[in-house]
Amino acid sequence: MFNAIGRIFRTPDLRRKLGFTLGIVALFRLGSFIPAPFVDFSNVQACLAASQTTTGLYELVNLFSGGALLQLSIFALGIMPYITASIIVQLLRVVIPHFETLYKEGQSGQGRLTQYTRYLTIALAVLQSTTLITVARSGALFPSSDPSCSQLITNDAWYAILLMVITMTAGTGLIMWMGELITERGIGNGMSLLIFTSIASSFPGSLWSIAQARGLDTFFVVLAVGILVVIAVVFVEQSQRRVPVQYAKRMVGRRTYGGNNTYIPIKVNMAGVVPVIFASSLLYLPALIAQFNQPAAGEEPQAWVVWITNYLTKGDHPLYMLLYFLLIVGFTYFYVAITFNPDEVSENMKKYGGFIPGIRAGRPTAEYLDYVLTRITLPGSFYLGAIALLPLIAFSLVGANQNFPFGGASILIIVGVGLETVKQIDAQLQQRHYEGLLR
């Protein structure tokens, strides 16, 4: 392993790509600590120290921004607007035929879709930055009684608010550009690596807070459980059902084409981390509605507001956990049905003379693929739900905050991006040395 790592730095091209990637990552982390204009940095730090827990959608966005959201920095929104825009454009392929046509056109059509995703990212960044600034001005960003937490913005004038919105939106655009630069001139997928960096940066703080709150014994137990969880996630993420496919031989002139055997890899976790994001966002909506229906001073809150506050805002409540698990299972089936089309796969196989042994081409092949996909998605959805509940369970058992590192979206992204990046480094080493990073 150490010899393989040494070969990385002895290869000029690979060393240059790795250095470029690390440089962009360092700039990205630096921007996460630069406060936006008219933000009282000392008050923000005091409120962060007094309130260590965040809930709902703030928790998810703060996790993906590497803590920049609650610091109201120029990179406060992080990569979240781009993730949301990418998911929306992907879902619109089912609704808008033009988007599906562009996707099937190949590189040129997908370039147009990427451009639409960029425009939508900027629009979402404007909306989210406006919402964040409004919440910060109202004092609802930090659940604290400290009066300084309602004085995070030093200037309430319209031009100050406009400058803050422009700064945060420009920060999102800069992050998007940096991610594309890594993809073109660095190693791995740039957007994924920036998310990886944001999440990994919160690991030491989360583990240290557990050690301070519960002692070193609990800390080492959590660390051991975390290592087991990482091993289990790697095992499941690499697991796949390989559906065998054979191609008939064809004679074109004097040449013979086809006749080879291959397979369709159907992963156990086809949906990735998207169902966890969907479920977290949907569960946050009732709490958001209840927040805007709080009673005036001296009035009794409405019954439904009290019920939502008691049961749907705290992650350690059993009802919250049950709904969270069921939503993840449902969204997993929904997203897999959108992203994997058995009819389209069957038609492509039939067009090129491919067939599954023992299954007729055409409609029977599509039905067989749908049957396999439905059965393999069930354990995949249960696995996603169990991983997503780990931070909530840790929150109720060991007093960790809900950014607990070994579970939820964080561990799925860390493992997925880490495996993909190692594979790319391994492939580039094999091109030059005939011996990869992994043996």
CSV table of C-alpha atoms in Angstrom, one decimal:
chain,number,residue,atom,x,y,z
A,1,MET,CA,0.0,0.0,0.0
A,2,PHE,CA,2.8,2.5,0.9
A,3,ASN,CA,4.6,1.6,-2.3
A,4,ALA,CA,1.5,2.3,-4.3
A,5,ILE,CA,1.0,5.7,-2.5
A,6,GLY,CA,4.7,6.5,-3.3
A,7,ARG,CA,4.0,5.7,-7.0
A,8,ILE,CA,1.2,8.3,-7.0
A,9,PHE,CA,3.7,11.1,-6.0
A,10,ARG,CA,6.4,9.8,-8.4
A,11,THR,CA,4.0,10.0,-11.4
A,12,PRO,CA,4.2,13.7,-12.6
A,13,ASP,CA,0.8,13.8,-14.2
A,14,LEU,CA,-1.0,12.1,-11.3
A,15,ARG,CA,1.0,14.3,-8.8
A,16,ARG,CA,-0.1,17.4,-10.6
A,17,LYS,CA,-3.8,16.4,-10.6
A,18,LEU,CA,-3.7,15.5,-6.9
A,19,GLY,CA,-2.0,18.8,-6.0
A,20,PHE,CA,-4.6,20.7,-8.0
A,21,THR,CA,-7.4,18.9,-6.3
A,22,LEU,CA,-6.0,19.5,-2.8
A,23,GLY,CA,-5.5,23.2,-3.6
A,24,ILE,CA,-9.1,23.7,-4.7
A,25,VAL,CA,-10.3,21.8,-1.6
A,26,ALA,CA,-8.2,24.0,0.6
A,27,LEU,CA,-9.7,27.2,-1.0
A,28,PHE,CA,-13.2,25.7,-0.5
A,29,ARG,CA,-12.6,25.1,3.2
A,30,LEU,CA,-11.1,28.6,3.6
A,31,GLY,CA,-14.2,30.2,2.1
A,32,SER,CA,-16.4,28.4,4.6
A,33,PHE,CA,-14.9,30.5,7.4
A,34,ILE,CA,-15.1,34.0,5.7
A,35,PRO,CA,-18.2,35.7,7.0
A,36,ALA,CA,-20.6,37.4,4.6
A,37,PRO,CA,-20.9,41.2,4.6
A,38,PHE,CA,-22.8,42.8,7.6
A,39,VAL,CA,-22.6,39.6,9.7
A,40,ASP,CA,-21.6,39.9,13.3
A,41,PHE,CA,-19.0,37.2,13.5
A,42,SER,CA,-18.5,37.3,17.3
A,43,ASN,CA,-22.2,36.9,17.9
A,44,VAL,CA,-22.4,34.0,15.5
A,45,GLN,CA,-19.5,32.2,17.2
A,46,ALA,CA,-21.1,32.8,20.7
A,47,CYS,CA,-24.4,31.4,19.5
A,48,LEU,CA,-22.7,28.4,17.9
A,49,ALA,CA,-20.9,27.6,21.2
A,50,ALA,CA,-24.2,27.9,23.2
A,51,SER,CA,-26.2,25.8,20.7
A,52,GLN,CA,-24.6,22.6,19.5
A,53,THR,CA,-27.6,21.0,17.9
A,54,THR,CA,-29.5,21.7,14.7
A,55,THR,CA,-32.6,20.0,13.4
A,56,GLY,CA,-34.5,19.4,10.2
A,57,LEU,CA,-33.4,20.8,6.9
A,58,TYR,CA,-30.8,23.1,8.6
A,59,GLU,CA,-29.0,20.0,9.9
A,60,LEU,CA,-28.8,18.6,6.4
A,61,VAL,CA,-27.7,21.8,4.7
A,62,ASN,CA,-25.2,22.6,7.5
A,63,LEU,CA,-23.7,19.1,7.1
A,64,PHE,CA,-23.3,19.5,3.3
A,65,SER,CA,-21.8,22.9,3.8
A,66,GLY,CA,-19.2,21.8,6.3
A,67,GLY,CA,-20.7,24.0,9.0
A,68,ALA,CA,-20.6,27.1,6.8
A,69,LEU,CA,-24.4,27.6,7.0
A,70,LEU,CA,-24.6,28.4,10.7
A,71,GLN,CA,-21.5,30.6,10.4
A,72,LEU,CA,-23.3,32.7,7.7
A,73,SER,CA,-20.1,32.6,5.6
A,74,ILE,CA,-19.8,33.5,1.9
A,75,PHE,CA,-20.1,29.7,1.2
A,76,ALA,CA,-23.0,29.3,3.6
A,77,LEU,CA,-25.2,27.5,1.1
A,78,GLY,CA,-22.4,25.1,0.1
A,79,ILE,CA,-23.2,22.6,-2.7
A,80,MET,CA,-26.8,22.0,-1.6
A,81,PRO,CA,-28.5,24.2,-4.3
A,82,TYR,CA,-26.6,22.3,-7.0
A,83,ILE,CA,-27.7,18.9,-5.5
A,84,THR,CA,-31.3,20.1,-5.4
A,85,ALA,CA,-31.1,21.4,-8.9
A,86,SER,CA,-29.6,18.1,-10.2
A,87,ILE,CA,-32.4,16.1,-8.5
A,88,ILE,CA,-35.1,18.4,-9.9
A,89,VAL,CA,-33.7,18.2,-13.5
A,90,GLN,CA,-33.4,14.4,-13.2
A,91,LEU,CA,-37.0,14.1,-12.0
A,92,LEU,CA,-38.3,16.5,-14.8
A,93,ARG,CA,-37.0,14.0,-17.4
A,94,VAL,CA,-40.1,11.9,-16.5
A,95,VAL,CA,-42.5,14.9,-16.8
A,96,ILE,CA,-41.0,17.0,-19.7
A,97,PRO,CA,-40.4,15.0,-22.9
A,98,HIS,CA,-37.9,17.6,-24.1
A,99,PHE,CA,-35.6,16.8,-21.2
A,100,GLU,CA,-35.8,13.1,-22.0
A,101,THR,CA,-35.0,13.8,-25.6
A,102,LEU,CA,-32.0,15.9,-24.7
A,103,TYR,CA,-30.8,13.1,-22.4
A,104,LYS,CA,-30.9,10.6,-25.2
A,105,GLU,CA,-29.0,12.8,-27.6
A,106,GLY,CA,-25.7,12.0,-26.0
A,107,GLN,CA,-23.0,14.4,-25.0
A,108,SER,CA,-24.5,17.5,-26.6
A,109,GLY,CA,-28.0,17.0,-25.1
A,110,GLN,CA,-26.6,16.2,-21.7
A,111,GLY,CA,-24.5,19.4,-21.9
A,112,ARG,CA,-27.7,21.4,-22.4
A,113,LEU,CA,-29.2,19.7,-19.3
A,114,THR,CA,-26.1,20.6,-17.4
A,115,GLN,CA,-26.6,24.2,-18.4
A,116,TYR,CA,-30.2,24.1,-17.2
A,117,THR,CA,-28.9,22.7,-13.9
A,118,ARG,CA,-26.5,25.6,-13.5
A,119,TYR,CA,-29.3,28.2,-14.1
A,120,LEU,CA,-31.6,26.4,-11.7
A,121,THR,CA,-28.7,26.3,-9.1
A,122,ILE,CA,-28.4,30.1,-9.2
A,123,ALA,CA,-32.1,30.5,-8.9
A,124,LEU,CA,-32.3,28.2,-5.9
A,125,ALA,CA,-29.2,29.9,-4.4
A,126,VAL,CA,-31.1,33.3,-4.5
A,127,LEU,CA,-34.1,31.7,-2.9
A,128,GLN,CA,-32.2,29.9,-0.2
A,129,SER,CA,-29.9,32.8,0.7
A,130,THR,CA,-32.9,35.1,1.1
A,131,THR,CA,-34.6,32.5,3.4
A,132,LEU,CA,-31.4,32.0,5.4
A,133,ILE,CA,-30.9,35.8,5.9
A,134,THR,CA,-34.6,36.2,6.9
A,135,VAL,CA,-34.3,33.4,9.5
A,136,ALA,CA,-31.1,34.9,10.8
A,137,ARG,CA,-32.7,38.3,11.2
A,138,SER,CA,-35.7,36.9,13.1
A,139,GLY,CA,-33.4,35.1,15.6
A,140,ALA,CA,-34.8,31.6,14.7
A,141,LEU,CA,-31.5,30.3,13.3
A,142,PHE,CA,-30.2,29.3,16.7
A,143,PRO,CA,-32.5,27.7,19.4
A,144,SER,CA,-31.2,29.9,22.2
A,145,SER,CA,-32.6,32.5,24.6
A,146,ASP,CA,-29.4,34.6,24.3
A,147,PRO,CA,-30.4,38.0,22.9
A,148,SER,CA,-27.2,38.2,20.8
A,149,CYS,CA,-28.6,35.3,18.6
A,150,SER,CA,-31.2,37.7,17.3
A,151,GLN,CA,-28.6,40.3,16.4
A,152,LEU,CA,-26.5,38.4,13.9
A,153,ILE,CA,-27.0,41.0,11.1
A,154,THR,CA,-25.5,44.4,11.8
A,155,ASN,CA,-27.4,46.3,9.1
A,156,ASP,CA,-31.0,45.7,8.1
A,157,ALA,CA,-31.1,48.1,5.2
A,158,TRP,CA,-32.3,46.8,1.9
A,159,TYR,CA,-28.9,47.4,0.2
A,160,ALA,CA,-27.2,45.3,2.9
A,161,ILE,CA,-29.6,42.4,2.5
A,162,LEU,CA,-29.2,42.6,-1.3
A,163,LEU,CA,-25.4,42.5,-1.0
A,164,MET,CA,-25.6,39.5,1.4
A,165,VAL,CA,-27.9,37.6,-1.1
A,166,ILE,CA,-25.6,38.4,-4.0
A,167,THR,CA,-22.5,37.4,-2.0
A,168,MET,CA,-24.0,34.0,-0.9
A,169,THR,CA,-25.3,33.3,-4.4
A,170,ALA,CA,-21.9,34.2,-6.0
A,171,GLY,CA,-20.4,31.8,-3.4
A,172,THR,CA,-22.6,29.0,-4.6
A,173,GLY,CA,-21.6,29.8,-8.2
A,174,LEU,CA,-17.9,29.8,-7.3
A,175,ILE,CA,-18.3,26.4,-5.6
A,176,MET,CA,-20.0,25.0,-8.7
A,177,TRP,CA,-17.1,26.3,-10.9
A,178,MET,CA,-14.5,24.9,-8.5
A,179,GLY,CA,-16.2,21.5,-8.6
A,180,GLU,CA,-16.2,21.5,-12.4
A,181,LEU,CA,-12.5,22.4,-12.4
A,182,ILE,CA,-11.7,19.4,-10.2
A,183,THR,CA,-13.7,17.2,-12.6
A,184,GLU,CA,-11.8,18.5,-15.6
A,185,ARG,CA,-8.3,18.9,-14.3
A,186,GLY,CA,-8.1,17.0,-11.0
A,187,ILE,CA,-9.0,13.5,-9.8
A,188,GLY,CA,-12.6,12.2,-9.3
A,189,ASN,CA,-15.9,14.0,-9.5
A,190,GLY,CA,-15.5,17.5,-8.3
A,191,MET,CA,-18.9,18.1,-6.8
A,192,SER,CA,-18.8,14.8,-4.9
A,193,LEU,CA,-15.3,15.6,-3.6
A,194,LEU,CA,-16.4,19.0,-2.2
A,195,ILE,CA,-19.3,17.3,-0.5
A,196,PHE,CA,-16.9,14.7,0.9
A,197,THR,CA,-14.7,17.4,2.2
A,198,SER,CA,-17.5,19.3,3.9
A,199,ILE,CA,-18.8,16.2,5.7
A,200,ALA,CA,-15.4,14.8,6.6
A,201,SER,CA,-14.5,18.2,8.2
A,202,SER,CA,-17.2,17.7,10.8
A,203,PHE,CA,-16.0,14.3,11.9
A,204,PRO,CA,-13.3,15.4,14.5
A,205,GLY,CA,-15.7,17.9,16.2
A,206,SER,CA,-18.5,15.4,16.4
A,207,LEU,CA,-16.3,12.7,17.9
A,208,TRP,CA,-14.7,15.1,20.3
A,209,SER,CA,-18.1,16.4,21.6
A,210,ILE,CA,-19.0,12.7,22.4
A,211,ALA,CA,-15.7,12.3,24.2
A,212,GLN,CA,-16.3,15.4,26.3
A,213,ALA,CA,-20.0,14.6,27.0
A,214,ARG,CA,-19.7,10.9,27.8
A,215,GLY,CA,-16.1,10.1,28.4
A,216,LEU,CA,-13.4,8.1,26.6
A,217,ASP,CA,-15.1,4.8,27.2
A,218,THR,CA,-18.2,5.8,25.2
A,219,PHE,CA,-15.9,7.5,22.7
A,220,PHE,CA,-14.0,4.3,21.9
A,221,VAL,CA,-17.3,2.3,21.8
A,222,VAL,CA,-18.7,4.7,19.3
A,223,LEU,CA,-15.5,4.6,17.3
A,224,ALA,CA,-15.6,0.8,17.2
A,225,VAL,CA,-19.2,0.8,16.1
A,226,GLY,CA,-18.4,3.4,13.5
A,227,ILE,CA,-15.7,1.2,12.0
A,228,LEU,CA,-18.1,-1.7,11.8
A,229,VAL,CA,-20.7,0.5,10.2
A,230,VAL,CA,-18.2,1.7,7.5
A,231,ILE,CA,-17.3,-2.0,6.8
A,232,ALA,CA,-21.0,-2.9,6.4
A,233,VAL,CA,-21.7,0.2,4.2
A,234,VAL,CA,-18.7,-0.7,1.9
A,235,PHE,CA,-19.9,-4.3,1.6
A,236,VAL,CA,-23.5,-3.2,0.7
A,237,GLU,CA,-22.4,-0.4,-1.6
A,238,GLN,CA,-20.2,-2.9,-3.6
A,239,SER,CA,-23.0,-5.6,-3.7
A,240,GLN,CA,-24.8,-6.0,-6.9
A,241,ARG,CA,-27.1,-8.5,-8.7
A,242,ARG,CA,-25.5,-9.4,-12.1
A,243,VAL,CA,-28.1,-10.3,-14.7
A,244,PRO,CA,-26.4,-12.3,-17.5
A,245,VAL,CA,-26.8,-11.0,-21.0
A,246,GLN,CA,-25.7,-12.8,-24.2
A,247,TYR,CA,-25.4,-11.1,-27.7
A,248,ALA,CA,-26.0,-13.1,-30.9
A,249,LYS,CA,-23.3,-13.2,-33.6
A,250,ARG,CA,-23.8,-11.0,-36.6
A,251,MET,CA,-22.0,-11.0,-39.9
A,252,VAL,CA,-21.3,-7.5,-41.4
A,253,GLY,CA,-19.3,-8.0,-44.6
A,254,ARG,CA,-16.5,-10.4,-43.6
A,255,ARG,CA,-16.5,-9.4,-40.0
A,256,THR,CA,-18.3,-11.1,-37.1
A,257,TYR,CA,-19.8,-8.9,-34.4
A,258,GLY,CA,-21.4,-9.9,-31.1
A,259,GLY,CA,-21.3,-13.4,-29.6
A,260,ASN,CA,-19.9,-12.1,-26.3
A,261,ASN,CA,-21.3,-12.5,-22.8
A,262,THR,CA,-21.8,-9.6,-20.4
A,263,TYR,CA,-24.1,-8.7,-17.5
A,264,ILE,CA,-26.4,-5.9,-16.2
A,265,PRO,CA,-25.2,-4.8,-12.8
A,266,ILE,CA,-28.1,-4.0,-10.5
A,267,LYS,CA,-26.8,-2.5,-7.2
A,268,VAL,CA,-28.5,-3.3,-3.9
A,269,ASN,CA,-28.5,0.5,-3.2
A,270,MET,CA,-29.6,1.9,-6.6
A,271,ALA,CA,-31.0,5.1,-5.2
A,272,GLY,CA,-27.8,6.3,-3.3
A,273,VAL,CA,-28.4,9.0,-0.8
A,274,VAL,CA,-31.3,10.8,-2.5
A,275,PRO,CA,-34.1,9.1,-0.5
A,276,VAL,CA,-32.5,10.2,2.7
A,277,ILE,CA,-32.4,13.8,1.4
A,278,PHE,CA,-36.1,13.6,0.3
A,279,ALA,CA,-37.3,12.1,3.6
A,280,SER,CA,-35.4,14.7,5.7
A,281,SER,CA,-36.8,17.6,3.6
A,282,LEU,CA,-40.4,16.3,3.7
A,283,LEU,CA,-40.2,15.7,7.5
A,284,TYR,CA,-39.0,19.2,8.0
A,285,LEU,CA,-42.1,20.8,6.3
A,286,PRO,CA,-44.6,20.2,9.3
A,287,ALA,CA,-42.1,21.8,11.7
A,288,LEU,CA,-41.6,24.7,9.3
A,289,ILE,CA,-45.4,25.2,9.1
A,290,ALA,CA,-45.8,25.0,12.9
A,291,GLN,CA,-43.0,27.5,13.3
A,292,PHE,CA,-44.9,30.1,11.3
A,293,ASN,CA,-48.1,29.5,13.4
A,294,GLN,CA,-46.7,30.1,16.8
A,295,PRO,CA,-49.2,31.9,19.1
A,296,ALA,CA,-48.8,35.5,20.3
A,297,ALA,CA,-47.7,36.3,23.8
A,298,GLY,CA,-50.3,35.2,26.3
A,299,GLU,CA,-52.3,32.9,23.9
A,300,GLU,CA,-52.5,29.2,23.9
A,301,PRO,CA,-51.0,27.3,21.0
A,302,GLN,CA,-53.3,25.3,18.7
A,303,ALA,CA,-53.6,21.6,19.3
A,304,TRP,CA,-52.0,20.6,16.0
A,305,VAL,CA,-49.0,22.9,16.6
A,306,VAL,CA,-48.4,21.3,20.0
A,307,TRP,CA,-48.7,17.8,18.4
A,308,ILE,CA,-46.1,18.6,15.7
A,309,THR,CA,-43.8,20.3,18.2
A,310,ASN,CA,-44.0,17.2,20.5
A,311,TYR,CA,-43.7,14.4,17.9
A,312,LEU,CA,-42.2,15.7,14.6
A,313,THR,CA,-39.5,18.1,15.6
A,314,LYS,CA,-37.3,15.9,17.9
A,315,GLY,CA,-35.3,13.1,16.2
A,316,ASP,CA,-35.3,11.0,19.3
A,317,HIS,CA,-39.1,10.4,19.3
A,318,PRO,CA,-40.2,6.9,18.1
A,319,LEU,CA,-42.9,8.3,15.9
A,320,TYR,CA,-40.4,10.5,14.1
A,321,MET,CA,-38.1,7.6,13.6
A,322,LEU,CA,-40.9,5.4,12.2
A,323,LEU,CA,-42.1,8.0,9.8
A,324,TYR,CA,-38.5,8.7,8.7
A,325,PHE,CA,-37.9,5.0,8.0
A,326,LEU,CA,-41.1,4.6,6.1
A,327,LEU,CA,-40.5,7.7,4.0
A,328,ILE,CA,-37.0,6.5,3.1
A,329,VAL,CA,-38.4,3.1,2.0
A,330,GLY,CA,-41.1,4.7,-0.1
A,331,PHE,CA,-38.8,7.3,-1.7
A,332,THR,CA,-36.2,4.5,-2.5
A,333,TYR,CA,-38.8,2.7,-4.6
A,334,PHE,CA,-40.0,6.0,-6.2
A,335,TYR,CA,-36.4,7.1,-7.2
A,336,VAL,CA,-35.4,3.7,-8.5
A,337,ALA,CA,-38.5,3.5,-10.6
A,338,ILE,CA,-37.6,6.9,-12.2
A,339,THR,CA,-33.9,6.3,-12.7
A,340,PHE,CA,-34.0,2.7,-14.0
A,341,ASN,CA,-36.4,2.0,-16.8
A,342,PRO,CA,-36.7,-1.8,-17.6
A,343,ASP,CA,-38.6,-1.1,-20.8
A,344,GLU,CA,-35.8,1.1,-22.1
A,345,VAL,CA,-33.1,-1.4,-21.1
A,346,SER,CA,-35.1,-4.2,-22.8
A,347,GLU,CA,-35.5,-2.2,-26.0
A,348,ASN,CA,-31.7,-1.4,-26.2
A,349,MET,CA,-30.8,-5.1,-25.6
A,350,LYS,CA,-33.2,-6.1,-28.4
A,351,LYS,CA,-31.9,-3.5,-30.8
A,352,TYR,CA,-28.3,-4.9,-30.5
A,353,GLY,CA,-29.3,-8.5,-30.5
A,354,GLY,CA,-28.9,-9.1,-26.7
A,355,PHE,CA,-31.0,-11.4,-24.6
A,356,ILE,CA,-31.1,-12.9,-21.1
A,357,PRO,CA,-30.7,-16.7,-21.2
A,358,GLY,CA,-34.1,-18.3,-20.7
A,359,ILE,CA,-36.0,-15.1,-21.2
A,360,ARG,CA,-37.6,-14.0,-24.4
A,361,ALA,CA,-36.6,-10.6,-25.8
A,362,GLY,CA,-39.0,-7.6,-25.6
A,363,ARG,CA,-41.8,-7.5,-23.0
A,364,PRO,CA,-40.8,-10.7,-21.1
A,365,THR,CA,-37.3,-9.2,-20.6
A,366,ALA,CA,-38.7,-6.0,-19.2
A,367,GLU,CA,-41.0,-7.8,-16.8
A,368,TYR,CA,-38.1,-10.0,-15.6
A,369,LEU,CA,-35.9,-6.9,-15.0
A,370,ASP,CA,-38.7,-5.2,-13.1
A,371,TYR,CA,-39.2,-8.4,-11.0
A,372,VAL,CA,-35.5,-8.5,-10.1
A,373,LEU,CA,-35.3,-4.7,-9.4
A,374,THR,CA,-38.4,-4.9,-7.1
A,375,ARG,CA,-37.0,-7.7,-5.1
A,376,ILE,CA,-33.5,-6.2,-4.7
A,377,THR,CA,-34.8,-2.8,-3.8
A,378,LEU,CA,-36.5,-4.1,-0.7
A,379,PRO,CA,-33.3,-4.9,1.2
A,380,GLY,CA,-31.7,-1.8,-0.2
A,381,SER,CA,-34.5,0.4,1.1
A,382,PHE,CA,-34.3,-1.3,4.6
A,383,TYR,CA,-30.5,-0.8,4.6
A,384,LEU,CA,-30.9,2.9,3.8
A,385,GLY,CA,-33.5,3.3,6.5
A,386,ALA,CA,-31.3,1.6,9.1
A,387,ILE,CA,-28.2,3.7,8.2
A,388,ALA,CA,-30.3,6.9,8.3
A,389,LEU,CA,-31.6,6.1,11.8
A,390,LEU,CA,-28.1,5.7,13.3
A,391,PRO,CA,-27.6,9.4,14.0
A,392,LEU,CA,-31.0,9.6,15.7
A,393,ILE,CA,-30.3,6.5,17.8
A,394,ALA,CA,-27.0,7.9,18.8
A,395,PHE,CA,-28.6,11.3,19.6
A,396,SER,CA,-31.0,9.5,22.1
A,397,LEU,CA,-28.4,7.1,23.5
A,398,VAL,CA,-25.1,8.9,23.8
A,399,GLY,CA,-26.2,12.5,23.6
A,400,ALA,CA,-24.4,13.1,20.4
A,401,ASN,CA,-25.7,15.9,18.1
A,402,GLN,CA,-27.6,15.0,15.0
A,403,ASN,CA,-24.5,15.5,12.9
A,404,PHE,CA,-23.3,12.2,14.2
A,405,PRO,CA,-20.7,11.1,11.7
A,406,PHE,CA,-21.2,7.3,11.4
A,407,GLY,CA,-24.7,7.2,9.9
A,408,GLY,CA,-27.2,8.9,7.6
A,409,ALA,CA,-26.3,10.8,4.5
A,410,SER,CA,-22.8,11.5,5.8
A,411,ILE,CA,-21.5,7.9,5.9
A,412,LEU,CA,-23.1,7.0,2.6
A,413,ILE,CA,-21.5,9.9,0.8
A,414,ILE,CA,-18.1,9.4,2.5
A,415,VAL,CA,-17.9,5.8,1.6
A,416,GLY,CA,-19.3,6.2,-1.9
A,417,VAL,CA,-17.1,9.1,-2.9
A,418,GLY,CA,-14.1,7.5,-1.3
A,419,LEU,CA,-14.5,4.2,-3.2
A,420,GLU,CA,-15.0,6.0,-6.5
A,421,THR,CA,-12.0,8.2,-6.0
A,422,VAL,CA,-9.8,5.3,-5.1
A,423,LYS,CA,-11.0,3.4,-8.2
A,424,GLN,CA,-10.0,6.4,-10.4
A,425,ILE,CA,-6.6,6.6,-8.9
A,426,ASP,CA,-6.2,2.9,-9.2
A,427,ALA,CA,-7.1,3.0,-12.9
A,428,GLN,CA,-4.6,5.8,-13.7
A,429,LEU,CA,-1.8,3.9,-11.8
A,430,GLN,CA,-2.6,0.8,-13.9
A,431,GLN,CA,-2.3,2.8,-17.1
A,432,ARG,CA,1.3,3.8,-16.2
A,433,HIS,CA,2.7,1.0,-14.0
A,434,TYR,CA,0.6,-2.1,-14.8
A,435,GLU,CA,0.0,-2.3,-11.0
A,436,GLY,CA,-2.8,-0.5,-9.3
A,437,LEU,CA,-3.3,1.0,-5.9
A,438,LEU,CA,-5.4,-2.0,-4.7
A,439,ARG,CA,-4.3,-5.6,-4.9
